[in-house]
N, CA, C and O of each residue as an XYZ file, in Angstrom:
892
protein
N      77.353    -14.206     82.097
C      76.778    -12.959     82.596
C      76.170    -13.177     83.974
O      75.387    -14.111     84.151
N      76.503    -12.351     84.949
C      75.958    -12.466     86.289
C      74.482    -12.086     86.284
O      74.011    -11.369     85.401
N      73.745    -12.595     87.316
C      72.315    -12.341     87.372
C      71.981    -10.860     87.441
O      70.930    -10.441     86.955
N      72.864    -10.057     88.041
C      72.563     -8.644     88.194
C      73.167     -7.792     87.081
O      73.083     -6.566     87.142
N      73.771     -8.407     86.067
C      74.291     -7.642     84.944
C      73.149     -7.226     84.028
O      72.186     -7.975     83.864
N      73.243     -6.028     83.421
C      72.170     -5.613     82.505
C      72.173     -6.482     81.260
O      73.239     -6.895     80.802
N      70.975     -6.774     80.692
C      70.934     -7.569     79.463
C      71.619     -6.825     78.328
O      71.382     -5.630     78.152
N      72.471     -7.504     77.546
C      73.240     -6.805     76.518
C      72.405     -6.292     75.360
O      72.841     -5.394     74.640
N      71.209     -6.843     75.163
C      70.391     -6.433     74.026
C      69.399     -5.343     74.320
O      68.615     -4.980     73.443
N      69.401     -4.808     75.517
C      68.435     -3.774     75.869
C      67.243     -4.332     76.618
O      67.133     -5.543     76.813
N      66.351     -3.452     77.038
C      65.185     -3.811     77.835
C      63.926     -3.415     77.081
O      63.787     -2.247     76.720
N      62.999     -4.340     76.828
C      61.752     -3.976     76.134
C      60.922     -3.009     76.985
O      60.876     -3.129     78.209
N      60.280     -2.067     76.334
C      59.439     -1.084     77.014
C      58.240     -0.798     76.128
O      58.401     -0.385     74.980
N      57.036     -1.013     76.649
C      55.822     -0.737     75.884
C      55.389      0.698     76.127
O      55.219      1.115     77.273
N      55.213      1.450     75.059
C      54.833      2.860     75.152
C      53.429      3.039     74.585
O      53.096      2.463     73.549
N      52.611      3.833     75.259
C      51.268      4.133     74.779
C      51.347      5.368     73.877
O      51.471      6.483     74.383
N      51.279      5.195     72.561
C      51.573      6.311     71.657
C      50.577      7.458     71.706
O      50.929      8.583     71.353
N      49.342      7.207     72.134
C      48.364      8.293     72.151
C      48.742      9.388     73.144
O      48.207     10.495     73.079
N      49.651      9.088     74.052
C      50.109     10.076     75.038
C      51.517     10.570     74.731
O      52.145     11.228     75.561
N      52.006     10.253     73.548
C      53.404     10.507     73.233
C      53.562     11.709     72.309
O      52.854     11.843     71.311
N      54.507     12.582     72.665
C      54.886     13.706     71.796
C      56.238     13.375     71.176
O      57.203     13.073     71.878
N      56.288     13.436     69.850
C      57.462     12.976     69.114
C      57.995     14.094     68.226
O      57.235     14.773     67.536
N      59.305     14.270     68.255
C      59.988     15.142     67.298
C      60.807     14.262     66.378
O      61.605     13.450     66.846
N      60.621     14.412     65.078
C      61.442     13.710     64.095
C      62.249     14.735     63.317
O      61.684     15.648     62.715
N      63.555     14.590     63.325
C      64.429     15.476     62.565
C      64.845     14.719     61.305
O      65.613     13.759     61.366
N      64.330     15.163     60.178
C      64.531     14.463     58.915
C      63.187     14.100     58.317
O      62.268     13.690     59.026
N      63.080     14.256     56.992
C      61.783     14.052     56.368
C      61.796     13.082     55.211
O      60.923     13.152     54.346
N      62.749     12.187     55.167
C      62.852     11.228     54.064
C      62.000      9.986     54.281
O      61.217      9.903     55.227
N      62.173      9.025     53.383
C      61.393      7.795     53.445
C      61.679      6.997     54.710
O      60.775      6.381     55.274
N      62.925      7.005     55.156
C      63.269      6.268     56.376
C      62.568      6.890     57.578
O      62.048      6.179     58.437
N      62.557      8.210     57.635
C      61.846      8.893     58.716
C      60.370      8.537     58.688
O      59.782      8.228     59.725
N      59.767      8.578     57.501
C      58.345      8.265     57.377
C      58.050      6.849     57.856
O      57.048      6.614     58.531
N      58.918      5.911     57.509
C      58.707      4.524     57.922
C      58.693      4.393     59.442
O      57.935      3.592     59.989
N      59.525      5.172     60.126
C      59.542      5.137     61.580
C      58.298      5.784     62.178
O      57.835      5.379     63.243
N      57.758      6.792     61.491
C      56.704      7.608     62.067
C      55.313      7.013     61.962
O      54.478      7.236     62.839
N      55.050      6.261     60.905
C      53.655      5.956     60.642
C      53.051      4.963     61.617
O      51.838      4.987     61.827
N      53.844      4.096     62.221
C      53.314      3.278     63.296
C      52.925      4.133     64.499
O      51.914      3.874     65.152
N      53.725      5.144     64.785
C      53.416      6.059     65.880
C      52.156      6.861     65.579
O      51.308      7.049     66.451
N      52.039      7.332     64.337
C      50.845      8.085     63.953
C      49.597      7.216     64.039
O      48.550      7.668     64.501
N      49.711      5.968     63.594
C      48.567      5.059     63.672
C      48.112      4.860     65.106
O      46.931      4.634     65.368
N      49.058      4.948     66.032
C      48.722      4.795     67.443
C      48.256      6.079     68.102
O      47.903      6.070     69.281
N      48.246      7.190     67.363
C      47.740      8.445     67.906
C      48.780      9.374     68.480
O      48.430     10.328     69.176
N      50.064      9.126     68.209
C      51.110     10.012     68.732
C      51.014     11.395     68.087
O      50.544     11.544     66.959
N      51.467     12.389     68.828
C      51.507     13.770     68.339
C      52.919     14.007     67.785
O      53.894     14.009     68.535
N      53.015     14.203     66.484
C      54.312     14.196     65.798
C      54.604     15.533     65.155
O      53.761     16.112     64.469
N      55.837     16.023     65.392
C      56.378     17.171     64.659
C      57.565     16.697     63.846
O      58.386     15.916     64.327
N      57.655     17.169     62.615
C      58.793     16.860     61.744
C      59.494     18.162     61.406
O      58.866     19.118     60.949
N      60.804     18.194     61.633
C      61.618     19.348     61.245
C      62.572     18.888     60.158
O      63.443     18.052     60.398
N      62.406     19.439     58.954
C      63.263     19.064     57.822
C      63.019     20.035     56.680
O      61.872     20.396     56.417
N      64.084     20.470     55.989
C      63.879     21.379     54.844
C      63.039     20.754     53.743
O      62.266     21.443     53.078
N      63.192     19.435     53.549
C      62.445     18.723     52.515
C      61.708     17.548     53.159
O      62.154     16.977     54.154
N      60.577     17.209     52.563
C      59.819     16.071     53.053
C      59.432     15.155     51.908
O      59.119     15.616     50.810
N      59.454     13.845     52.171
C      59.042     12.894     51.141
C      57.531     12.971     50.936
O      56.830     13.684     51.655
N      57.046     12.232     49.955
C      55.622     12.287     49.620
C      54.751     11.947     50.817
O      53.733     12.600     51.047
N      55.135     10.934     51.580
C      54.308     10.526     52.714
C      54.268     11.601     53.799
O      53.235     11.800     54.439
N      55.384     12.290     54.005
C      55.398     13.391     54.973
C      54.518     14.533     54.475
O      53.716     15.074     55.235
N      54.664     14.904     53.196
C      53.813     15.938     52.607
C      52.333     15.602     52.808
O      51.551     16.426     53.282
N      51.970     14.376     52.438
C      50.574     13.972     52.490
C      50.039     13.987     53.913
O      48.926     14.453     54.155
N      50.831     13.478     54.861
C      50.385     13.455     56.254
C      50.233     14.863     56.807
O      49.312     15.126     57.580
N      51.125     15.773     56.423
C      51.018     17.155     56.882
C      49.772     17.826     56.307
O      49.079     18.558     57.014
N      49.489     17.581     55.041
C      48.303     18.173     54.419
C      47.018     17.661     55.055
O      46.009     18.366     55.103
N      47.068     16.428     55.540
C      45.888     15.838     56.199
C      45.879     16.118     57.705
O      45.040     15.584     58.430
N      46.803     16.948     58.171
C      46.901     17.351     59.581
C      47.147     16.158     60.509
O      46.739     16.169     61.671
N      47.819     15.130     59.982
C      48.182     13.991     60.817
C      49.461     14.262     61.596
O      49.708     13.651     62.636
N      50.267     15.179     61.087
C      51.478     15.598     61.775
C      51.758     17.056     61.417
O      51.180     17.604     60.478
N      52.653     17.668     62.184
C      53.090     19.042     61.906
C      54.465     18.985     61.255
O      55.406     18.424     61.817
N      54.573     19.568     60.076
C      55.850     19.604     59.373
C      56.377     21.035     59.369
O      55.700     21.951     58.901
N      57.582     21.222     59.889
C      58.230     22.532     59.925
C      59.363     22.498     58.907
O      60.402     21.896     59.178
N      59.195     23.128     57.740
C      60.155     22.972     56.629
C      61.381     23.883     56.753
O      61.492     24.891     56.055
N      62.278     23.519     57.633
C      63.528     24.265     57.810
C      64.552     23.371     58.461
O      64.274     22.220     58.796
N      65.764     23.926     58.639
C      66.819     23.168     59.325
C      66.510     23.056     60.818
O      65.822     23.901     61.390
N      67.024     22.016     61.422
C      66.827     21.750     62.840
C      67.584     22.745     63.704
O      68.682     23.181     63.357
N      66.977     23.104     64.846
C      67.633     23.896     65.889
C      67.427     23.187     67.222
O      66.419     22.508     67.420
N      68.376     23.343     68.131
C      68.360     22.573     69.378
C      67.068     22.766     70.175
O      66.593     21.832     70.820
N      66.499     23.980     70.131
C      65.285     24.201     70.918
C      64.035     23.588     70.288
O      62.943     23.691     70.847
N      64.192     22.949     69.125
C      63.050     22.239     68.542
C      62.610     21.063     69.398
O      61.469     20.615     69.291
N      63.495     20.560     70.242
C      63.130     19.418     71.090
C      61.925     19.757     71.952
O      61.052     18.913     72.156
N      61.869     20.973     72.457
C      60.695     21.436     73.182
C      60.205     20.438     74.212
O      60.960     20.003     75.081
N      58.904     20.069     74.105
C      58.316     19.156     75.090
C      58.223     17.723     74.593
O      57.482     16.918     75.155
N      58.964     17.400     73.550
C      58.904     16.036     73.005
C      59.358     15.003     74.035
O      60.355     15.197     74.732
N      58.615     13.912     74.117
C      59.060     12.786     74.945
C      60.132     11.966     74.228
O      61.062     11.447     74.845
N      59.973     11.867     72.903
C      60.830     11.009     72.096
C      61.343     11.803     70.903
O      60.579     12.511     70.247
N      62.631     11.685     70.623
C      63.260     12.357     69.486
C      63.772     11.292     68.530
O      64.409     10.324     68.945
N      63.490     11.478     67.248
C      63.989     10.566     66.221
C      64.954     11.334     65.336
O      64.567     12.291     64.665
N      66.211     10.911     65.335
C      67.235     11.532     64.487
C      67.281     10.743     63.185
O      67.822      9.639     63.137
N      66.709     11.319     62.129
C      66.495     10.555     60.893
C      66.974     11.311     59.662
O      66.378     11.193     58.592
N      68.037     12.080     59.804
C      68.592     12.745     58.630
C      69.521     11.777     57.900
O      69.831     10.697     58.403
N      69.963     12.184     56.696
C      70.929     11.354     55.967
C      72.366     11.814     56.191
O      73.268     11.448     55.438
N      72.572     12.628     57.241
C      73.898     13.128     57.598
C      74.246     12.614     58.992
O      73.671     13.098     59.967
N      75.155     11.662     59.129
C      75.463     11.093     60.448
C      75.830     12.133     61.496
O      75.422     12.027     62.653
N      76.610     13.150     61.088
C      76.990     14.176     62.060
C      75.790     14.930     62.596
O      75.765     15.293     63.772
N      74.792     15.174     61.755
C      73.574     15.839     62.212
C      72.814     14.963     63.192
O      72.270     15.457     64.180
N      72.775     13.670     62.925
C      72.091     12.762     63.848
C      72.798     12.700     65.198
O      72.149     12.601     66.240
N      74.126     12.760     65.178
C      74.890     12.792     66.423
C      74.499     14.028     67.236
O      74.297     13.942     68.447
N      74.393     15.174     66.564
C      74.052     16.422     67.253
C      72.644     16.367     67.832
O      72.416     16.802     68.960
N      71.698     15.831     67.058
C      70.315     15.721     67.540
C      70.260     14.808     68.761
O      69.590     15.116     69.746
N      70.970     13.681     68.688
C      70.980     12.756     69.814
C      71.602     13.388     71.050
O      71.133     13.161     72.165
N      72.638     14.167     70.866
C      73.281     14.843     71.998
C      72.339     15.863     72.628
O      72.270     15.971     73.852
N      71.612     16.614     71.797
C      70.647     17.584     72.323
C      69.533     16.876     73.092
O      69.111     17.338     74.152
N      69.064     15.758     72.552
C      68.011     15.004     73.228
C      68.498     14.496     74.575
O      67.773     14.563     75.567
N      69.725     13.986     74.611
C      70.278     13.479     75.856
C      70.427     14.596     76.879
O      70.139     14.407     78.061
N      70.878     15.761     76.422
C      71.038     16.903     77.333
C      69.698     17.348     77.910
O      69.626     17.839     79.036
N      68.639     17.169     77.124
C      67.302     17.567     77.579
C      66.600     16.458     78.356
O      65.476     16.639     78.824
N      67.269     15.305     78.492
C      66.674     14.202     79.227
C      65.590     13.477     78.459
O      64.651     12.957     79.063
N      65.701     13.429     77.126
C      64.687     12.776     76.293
C      65.272     11.529     75.631
O      66.471     11.463     75.358
N      64.427     10.563     75.383
C      64.830      9.369     74.663
C      65.055      9.722     73.193
O      64.377     10.588     72.640
N      66.020      9.036     72.570
C      66.330      9.334     71.174
C      66.587      8.051     70.396
O      67.319      7.166     70.839
N      65.962      7.974     69.220
C      66.204      6.897     68.268
C      67.055      7.454     67.138
O      66.709      8.469     66.533
N      68.161      6.794     66.857
C      68.981      7.156     65.699
C      68.780      6.121     64.608
O      69.084      4.943     64.795
N      68.263      6.566     63.459
C      67.956      5.601     62.407
C      69.218      5.113     61.706
O      69.205      4.038     61.106
N      70.301      5.872     61.767
C      71.531      5.454     61.088
C      72.371      4.505     61.928
O      73.242      3.813     61.402
N      72.116      4.470     63.230
C      72.884      3.604     64.127
C      72.025      3.335     65.357
O      72.065      4.081     66.335
N      71.248      2.256     65.289
C      70.292      1.973     66.345
C      70.905      1.783     67.712
O      70.258      2.020     68.733
N      72.172      1.349     67.731
C      72.814      1.116     69.024
C      73.405      2.384     69.626
O      73.861      2.371     70.770
N      73.401      3.477     68.872
C      73.986      4.724     69.363
C      72.970      5.607     70.073
O      73.355      6.528     70.794
N      71.681      5.343     69.883
C      70.665      6.127     70.564
C      70.353      5.547     71.930
O      70.975      4.577     72.364
N      69.388      6.147     72.598
C      68.954      5.637     73.901
C      67.710      4.772     73.780
O      67.245      4.216     74.775
N      67.163      4.651     72.570
C      65.989      3.814     72.332
C      66.050      3.293     70.904
O      66.788      3.821     70.072
N      65.277      2.262     70.628
C      65.174      1.720     69.278
C      63.807      1.081     69.132
O      63.229      0.597     70.105
N      63.296      1.083     67.916
C      62.001      0.457     67.672
C      62.184     -1.035     67.411
O      63.124     -1.456     66.736
N      61.274     -1.815     67.957
C      61.294     -3.250     67.753
C      60.385     -3.622     66.585
O      59.437     -2.906     66.265
N      60.691     -4.750     65.958
C      59.739     -5.309     65.023
C      58.551     -5.817     65.815
O      58.737     -6.539     66.794
N      57.336     -5.464     65.422
C      56.176     -5.777     66.252
C      55.054     -6.396     65.433
O      54.867     -6.086     64.256
N      54.316     -7.277     66.091
C      53.077     -7.839     65.567
C      51.970     -7.414     66.513
O      52.058     -7.651     67.717
N      50.929     -6.790     65.981
C      49.820     -6.301     66.795
C      48.588     -7.158     66.534
O      48.141     -7.296     65.396
N      48.059     -7.720     67.584
C      46.812     -8.474     67.535
C      45.894     -7.916     68.615
O      45.819     -8.448     69.722
N      45.199     -6.838     68.276
C      44.367     -6.184     69.277
C      45.220     -5.744     70.450
O      46.230     -5.067     70.259
N      44.828     -6.118     71.674
C      45.619     -5.727     72.848
C      46.913     -6.512     73.007
O      47.732     -6.189     73.867
N      47.104     -7.540     72.186
C      48.328     -8.343     72.255
C      49.392     -7.728     71.358
O      49.155     -7.494     70.173
N      50.565     -7.466     71.928
C      51.686     -6.909     71.177
C      52.879     -7.837     71.355
O      53.302     -8.111     72.478
N      53.417     -8.318     70.240
C      54.586     -9.185     70.250
C      55.742     -8.446     69.596
O      55.612     -7.971     68.468
N      56.862     -8.344     70.283
C      57.989     -7.581     69.759
C      59.250     -8.407     69.673
O      59.455     -9.341     70.449
N      60.100     -8.050     68.711
C      61.386     -8.732     68.553
C      62.418     -7.710     68.099
O      62.104     -6.802     67.330
N      63.644     -7.858     68.575
C      64.726     -6.959     68.182
C      66.045     -7.705     68.231
O      66.216     -8.634     69.021
N      66.967     -7.298     67.393
C      68.330     -7.832     67.427
C      69.327     -6.700     67.664
O      70.506     -6.825     67.332
N      68.852     -5.602     68.237
C      69.666     -4.429     68.574
C      70.519     -3.963     67.397
O      71.667     -3.553     67.571
N      69.949     -4.033     66.213
C      70.630     -3.536     65.028
C      71.641     -4.483     64.417
O      72.193     -4.196     63.355
N      71.896     -5.621     65.075
C      72.948     -6.520     64.593
C      72.482     -7.394     63.433
O      73.285     -7.761     62.575
N      71.184     -7.734     63.399
C      70.706     -8.663     62.374
C      69.280     -8.309     61.976
O      68.350     -9.043     62.313
N      69.087     -7.198     61.264
C      67.720     -6.773     60.908
C      66.962     -7.793     60.083
O      65.741     -7.895     60.205
N      67.659     -8.556     59.240
C      66.966     -9.580     58.453
C      66.373    -10.648     59.367
O      65.273    -11.144     59.121
N      67.105    -10.999     60.419
C      66.593    -11.980     61.370
C      65.393    -11.408     62.130
O      64.429    -12.123     62.402
N      65.456    -10.118     62.472
C      64.311     -9.481     63.109
C      63.069     -9.622     62.237
O      61.998     -9.977     62.730
N      63.212     -9.346     60.945
C      62.062     -9.443     60.037
C      61.564    -10.883     59.930
O      60.359    -11.124     59.871
N      62.490    -11.834     59.905
C      62.105    -13.236     59.803
C      61.306    -13.677     61.029
O      60.254    -14.304     60.900
N      61.806    -13.350     62.205
C      61.121    -13.765     63.429
C      59.772    -13.057     63.549
O      58.790    -13.650     63.993
N      59.734    -11.788     63.149
C      58.454    -11.074     63.164
C      57.441    -11.772     62.264
O      56.276    -11.921     62.634
N      57.881    -12.197     61.089
C      56.985    -12.908     60.170
C      56.496    -14.214     60.784
O      55.328    -14.574     60.645
N      57.396    -14.922     61.464
C      57.011    -16.171     62.108
C      55.992    -15.928     63.227
O      55.054    -16.707     63.396
N      56.177    -14.854     63.983
C      55.216    -14.510     65.029
C      53.859    -14.171     64.434
O      52.821    -14.564     64.966
N      53.877    -13.432     63.317
C      52.618    -13.064     62.661
C      51.863    -14.294     62.198
O      50.634    -14.333     62.256
N      52.602    -15.309     61.735
C      51.959    -16.550     61.295
C      51.431    -17.358     62.478
O      50.386    -18.001     62.380
N      52.149    -17.323     63.582
C      51.803    -18.167     64.725
C      50.680    -17.597     65.573
O      49.941    -18.350     66.209
N      50.542    -16.283     65.591
C      49.550    -15.634     66.449
C      48.597    -14.822     65.583
O      48.958    -13.775     65.045
N      47.368    -15.329     65.459
C      46.392    -14.705     64.584
C      45.340    -13.913     65.335
O      45.496    -13.648     66.527
N      44.254    -13.527     64.642
C      43.187    -12.729     65.267
C      42.545    -13.419     66.467
O      42.036    -12.755     67.369
N      42.569    -14.758     66.478
C      41.966    -15.464     67.601
C      42.678    -15.149     68.915
O      42.068    -15.195     69.983
N      43.969    -14.830     68.832
C      44.697    -14.485     70.056
C      44.276    -13.117     70.576
O      44.282    -12.880     71.784
N      43.913    -12.220     69.672
C      43.368    -10.929     70.106
C      42.058    -11.145     70.862
O      41.821    -10.520     71.896
N      41.202    -12.039     70.339
C      39.944    -12.354     71.016
C      40.204    -12.980     72.383
O      39.514    -12.678     73.357
N      41.201    -13.850     72.443
C      41.518    -14.513     73.702
C      42.002    -13.512     74.747
O      41.601    -13.586     75.908
N      42.857    -12.580     74.345
C      43.341    -11.564     75.283
C      42.179    -10.681     75.753
O      42.088    -10.340     76.932
N      41.293    -10.315     74.819
C      40.136     -9.497     75.191
C      39.241    -10.252     76.184
O      38.720     -9.670     77.135
N      39.075    -11.552     75.944
C      38.274    -12.360     76.858
C      38.913    -12.412     78.238
O      38.220    -12.279     79.247
N      40.220    -12.602     78.292
C      40.913    -12.627     79.582
C      40.734    -11.305     80.322
O      40.530    -11.285     81.536
N      40.813    -10.198     79.575
C      40.616     -8.890     80.205
C      39.215     -8.742     80.770
O      39.025     -8.195     81.856
N      38.227     -9.238     80.016
C      36.840     -9.189     80.501
C      36.680    -10.015     81.774
O      36.031     -9.575     82.723
N      37.266    -11.202     81.799
C      37.127    -12.074     82.957
C      37.853    -11.517     84.181
O      37.410    -11.733     85.308
N      38.959    -10.804     83.975
C      39.681    -10.233     85.115
C      38.836     -9.218     85.872
O      39.024     -9.017     87.071
N      37.900     -8.577     85.166
C      37.054     -7.571     85.821
C      35.729     -8.156     86.317
O      34.890     -7.421     86.838
N      35.532     -9.460     86.162
C      34.302    -10.111     86.589
C      34.381    -10.442     88.081
O      35.341    -11.070     88.528
N      33.376    -10.020     88.852
C      33.406    -10.211     90.302
C      33.381    -11.684     90.687
O      33.977    -12.075     91.690
N      32.689    -12.507     89.889
C      32.636    -13.935     90.198
C      34.029    -14.556     90.110
O      34.399    -15.388     90.938
N      34.787    -14.150     89.114
C      36.140    -14.661     88.963
C      37.023    -14.176     90.106
O      37.780    -14.948     90.694
N      36.915    -12.893     90.410
C      37.727    -12.335     91.496
C      37.455    -13.042     92.813
O      38.380    -13.319     93.577
N      36.178    -13.336     93.081
C      35.810    -14.017     94.322
C      36.349    -15.434     94.350
O      36.866    -15.889     95.370
N      36.226    -16.137     93.218
C      36.676    -17.530     93.160
C      38.183    -17.653     93.329
O      38.667    -18.610     93.934
N      38.919    -16.695     92.801
C      40.378    -16.776     92.835
C      40.987    -16.183     94.105
O      42.145    -16.452     94.428
N      40.207    -15.378     94.822
C      40.761    -14.667     95.979
C      41.266    -15.620     97.052
O      42.241    -15.321     97.741
N      40.603    -16.775     97.200
C      40.970    -17.707     98.268
C      42.152    -18.595     97.899
O      42.647    -19.340     98.745
N      42.613    -18.528     96.655
C      43.693    -19.400     96.198
C      45.050    -18.755     96.438
O      45.157    -17.532     96.525
N      46.083    -19.579     96.546
C      47.425    -19.016     96.631
C      47.890    -18.602     95.233
O      47.220    -18.876     94.237
N      49.037    -17.945     95.177
C      49.507    -17.379     93.912
C      49.702    -18.451     92.856
O      49.318    -18.260     91.702
N      50.294    -19.577     93.236
C      50.570    -20.643     92.264
C      49.281    -21.184     91.668
O      49.217    -21.433     90.464
N      48.251    -21.371     92.490
C      46.985    -21.903     91.991
C      46.274    -20.890     91.093
O      45.661    -21.259     90.091
N      46.363    -19.622     91.459
C      45.735    -18.601     90.595
C      46.404    -18.584     89.227
O      45.733    -18.496     88.199
N      47.724    -18.669     89.223
C      48.436    -18.678     87.951
C      48.073    -19.904     87.122
O      47.940    -19.820     85.902
N      47.915    -21.031     87.787
C      47.548    -22.256     87.069
C      46.171    -22.118     86.437
O      45.959    -22.581     85.316
N      45.233    -21.488     87.137
C      43.891    -21.282     86.574
C      43.979    -20.406     85.323
O      43.344    -20.696     84.309
N      44.769    -19.336     85.401
C      44.872    -18.446     84.245
C      45.580    -19.120     83.084
O      45.215    -18.904     81.928
N      46.587    -19.933     83.375
C      47.267    -20.652     82.291
C      46.316    -21.607     81.578
O      46.407    -21.785     80.364
N      45.406    -22.221     82.328
C      44.441    -23.134     81.720
C      43.524    -22.426     80.734
O      42.964    -23.048     79.831
N      43.381    -21.137     80.916
C      42.535    -20.349     80.010
C      43.087    -20.347     78.586
O      42.325    -20.261     77.622
N      44.407    -20.440     78.455
C      45.036    -20.329     77.141
C      45.239    -21.719     76.533
O      46.336    -22.071     76.098
N      44.166    -22.490     76.513
C      44.237    -23.864     76.044
C      43.857    -23.955     74.571
O      43.165    -23.078     74.052
N      44.308    -25.020     73.888
C      43.909    -25.210     72.484
C      42.402    -25.311     72.307
O      41.876    -24.888     71.277
N      41.685    -25.872     73.306
C      40.239    -26.010     73.189
C      39.551    -24.650     73.110
O      38.671    -24.436     72.276
N      39.958    -23.743     73.980
C      39.334    -22.415     73.982
C      39.703    -21.663     72.713
O      38.851    -21.006     72.115
N      40.954    -21.750     72.296
C      41.349    -21.129     71.025
C      40.573    -21.726     69.855
O      40.212    -21.018     68.916
N      40.319    -23.039     69.916
C      39.545    -23.682     68.854
C      38.141    -23.132     68.767
O      37.635    -22.901     67.669
N      37.498    -22.916     69.908
C      36.163    -22.306     69.905
C      36.208    -20.923     69.261
O      35.341    -20.568     68.463
N      37.228    -20.151     69.618
C      37.330    -18.792     69.084
C      37.549    -18.822     67.577
O      36.916    -18.066     66.841
N      38.447    -19.697     67.114
C      38.701    -19.794     65.672
C      37.434    -20.159     64.899
O      37.227    -19.704     63.774
N      36.596    -20.980     65.515
C      35.364    -21.420     64.851
C      34.224    -20.436     65.020
O      33.115    -20.679     64.544
N      34.489    -19.316     65.699
C      33.449    -18.311     65.894
C      32.487    -18.636     67.026
O      31.452    -17.984     67.162
N      32.814    -19.631     67.838
C      31.941    -20.016     68.953
C      32.354    -19.249     70.213
O      32.855    -19.838     71.171
N      32.143    -17.952     70.201
C      32.644    -17.111     71.289
C      31.928    -17.390     72.604
O      32.547    -17.331     73.667
N      30.620    -17.696     72.546
C      29.904    -18.005     73.780
C      30.451    -19.274     74.424
O      30.591    -19.345     75.645
N      30.762    -20.278     73.599
C      31.324    -21.513     74.145
C      32.735    -21.284     74.684
O      33.131    -21.879     75.686
N      33.487    -20.416     74.009
C      34.819    -20.083     74.516
C      34.722    -19.434     75.887
O      35.514    -19.724     76.783
N      33.746    -18.556     76.039
C      33.581    -17.863     77.324
C      33.148    -18.842     78.410
O      33.630    -18.768     79.540
N      32.245    -19.754     78.075
C      31.815    -20.758     79.053
C      32.996    -21.630     79.498
O      33.164    -21.914     80.684
N      33.804    -22.045     78.523
C      34.964    -22.878     78.856
C      35.965    -22.107     79.708
O      36.585    -22.670     80.611
N      36.119    -20.826     79.420
C      37.039    -20.003     80.190
C      36.557    -19.854     81.630
O      37.350    -19.932     82.568
N      35.251    -19.639     81.798
C      34.704    -19.573     83.153
C      34.942    -20.886     83.894
O      35.280    -20.882     85.078
N      34.765    -22.002     83.200
C      34.974    -23.293     83.834
C      36.415    -23.450     84.330
O      36.656    -24.000     85.405
N      37.370    -22.957     83.528
C      38.764    -23.026     83.932
C      39.030    -22.231     85.203
O      39.790    -22.660     86.071
N      38.399    -21.076     85.299
C      38.707    -20.158     86.385
C      37.892    -20.428     87.648
O      38.359    -20.172     88.758
N      36.683    -20.941     87.481
C      35.790    -21.079     88.633
C      35.778    -22.465     89.243
O      35.464    -22.613     90.423
N      36.116    -23.492     88.460
C      36.042    -24.852     88.981
C      37.267    -25.164     89.822
O      38.327    -24.564     89.645
N      37.111    -26.105     90.736
C      38.250    -26.508     91.569
C      39.254    -27.266     90.715
O      38.866    -28.014     89.817
N      40.546    -27.078     90.988
C      41.579    -27.755     90.232
C      41.709    -29.191     90.694
O      41.363    -29.540     91.823
N      42.237    -30.043     89.758
C      42.403    -31.457     90.120
C      43.504    -31.607     91.157
O      43.796    -32.722     91.591
């Protein structure tokens, strides 16, 4: 593959769900499984389907999403940023995806992940840290396996570490110390922050010591 060729597996894209408007066509268990991560993130979700599974019913009753109990129509896309075609009829999903494409909206097809313009990745969330993996629909079992391995390898301490890094990035002392360095040296200072010693302090609950060690990495002169 040439350097300028597009990657065959797609391009990862992080979306902030609290600003996302989602239309889901289909109300079964598969649709619900796709939706609840979005709902947890604060997305605004509409479901269009004559029937809804228990989870869709319950979420609608709790006003977590809007359920419109009827057949889909093309103008249901409305102002949705993202469309999920999640019916159990492939031809219906094709039509929904075509309408979404015509309206310039991203579309996930649950029956054929490679046929839509977007797909959900297997993800591990550790606070502000998000780790994603996908096999573009070719090997979902492998996606689940790698996701499990990531979940085991990256625990709550990594969320604390990312939060600490974010705090230090906004600290004027750090900004002043790093401003005089070239790009390579600044990167080296930040890489030193993610050391086993600092993670060890965090795992042991010694957050003040972790912060002191992190400051030392960023403020002291390099060898």
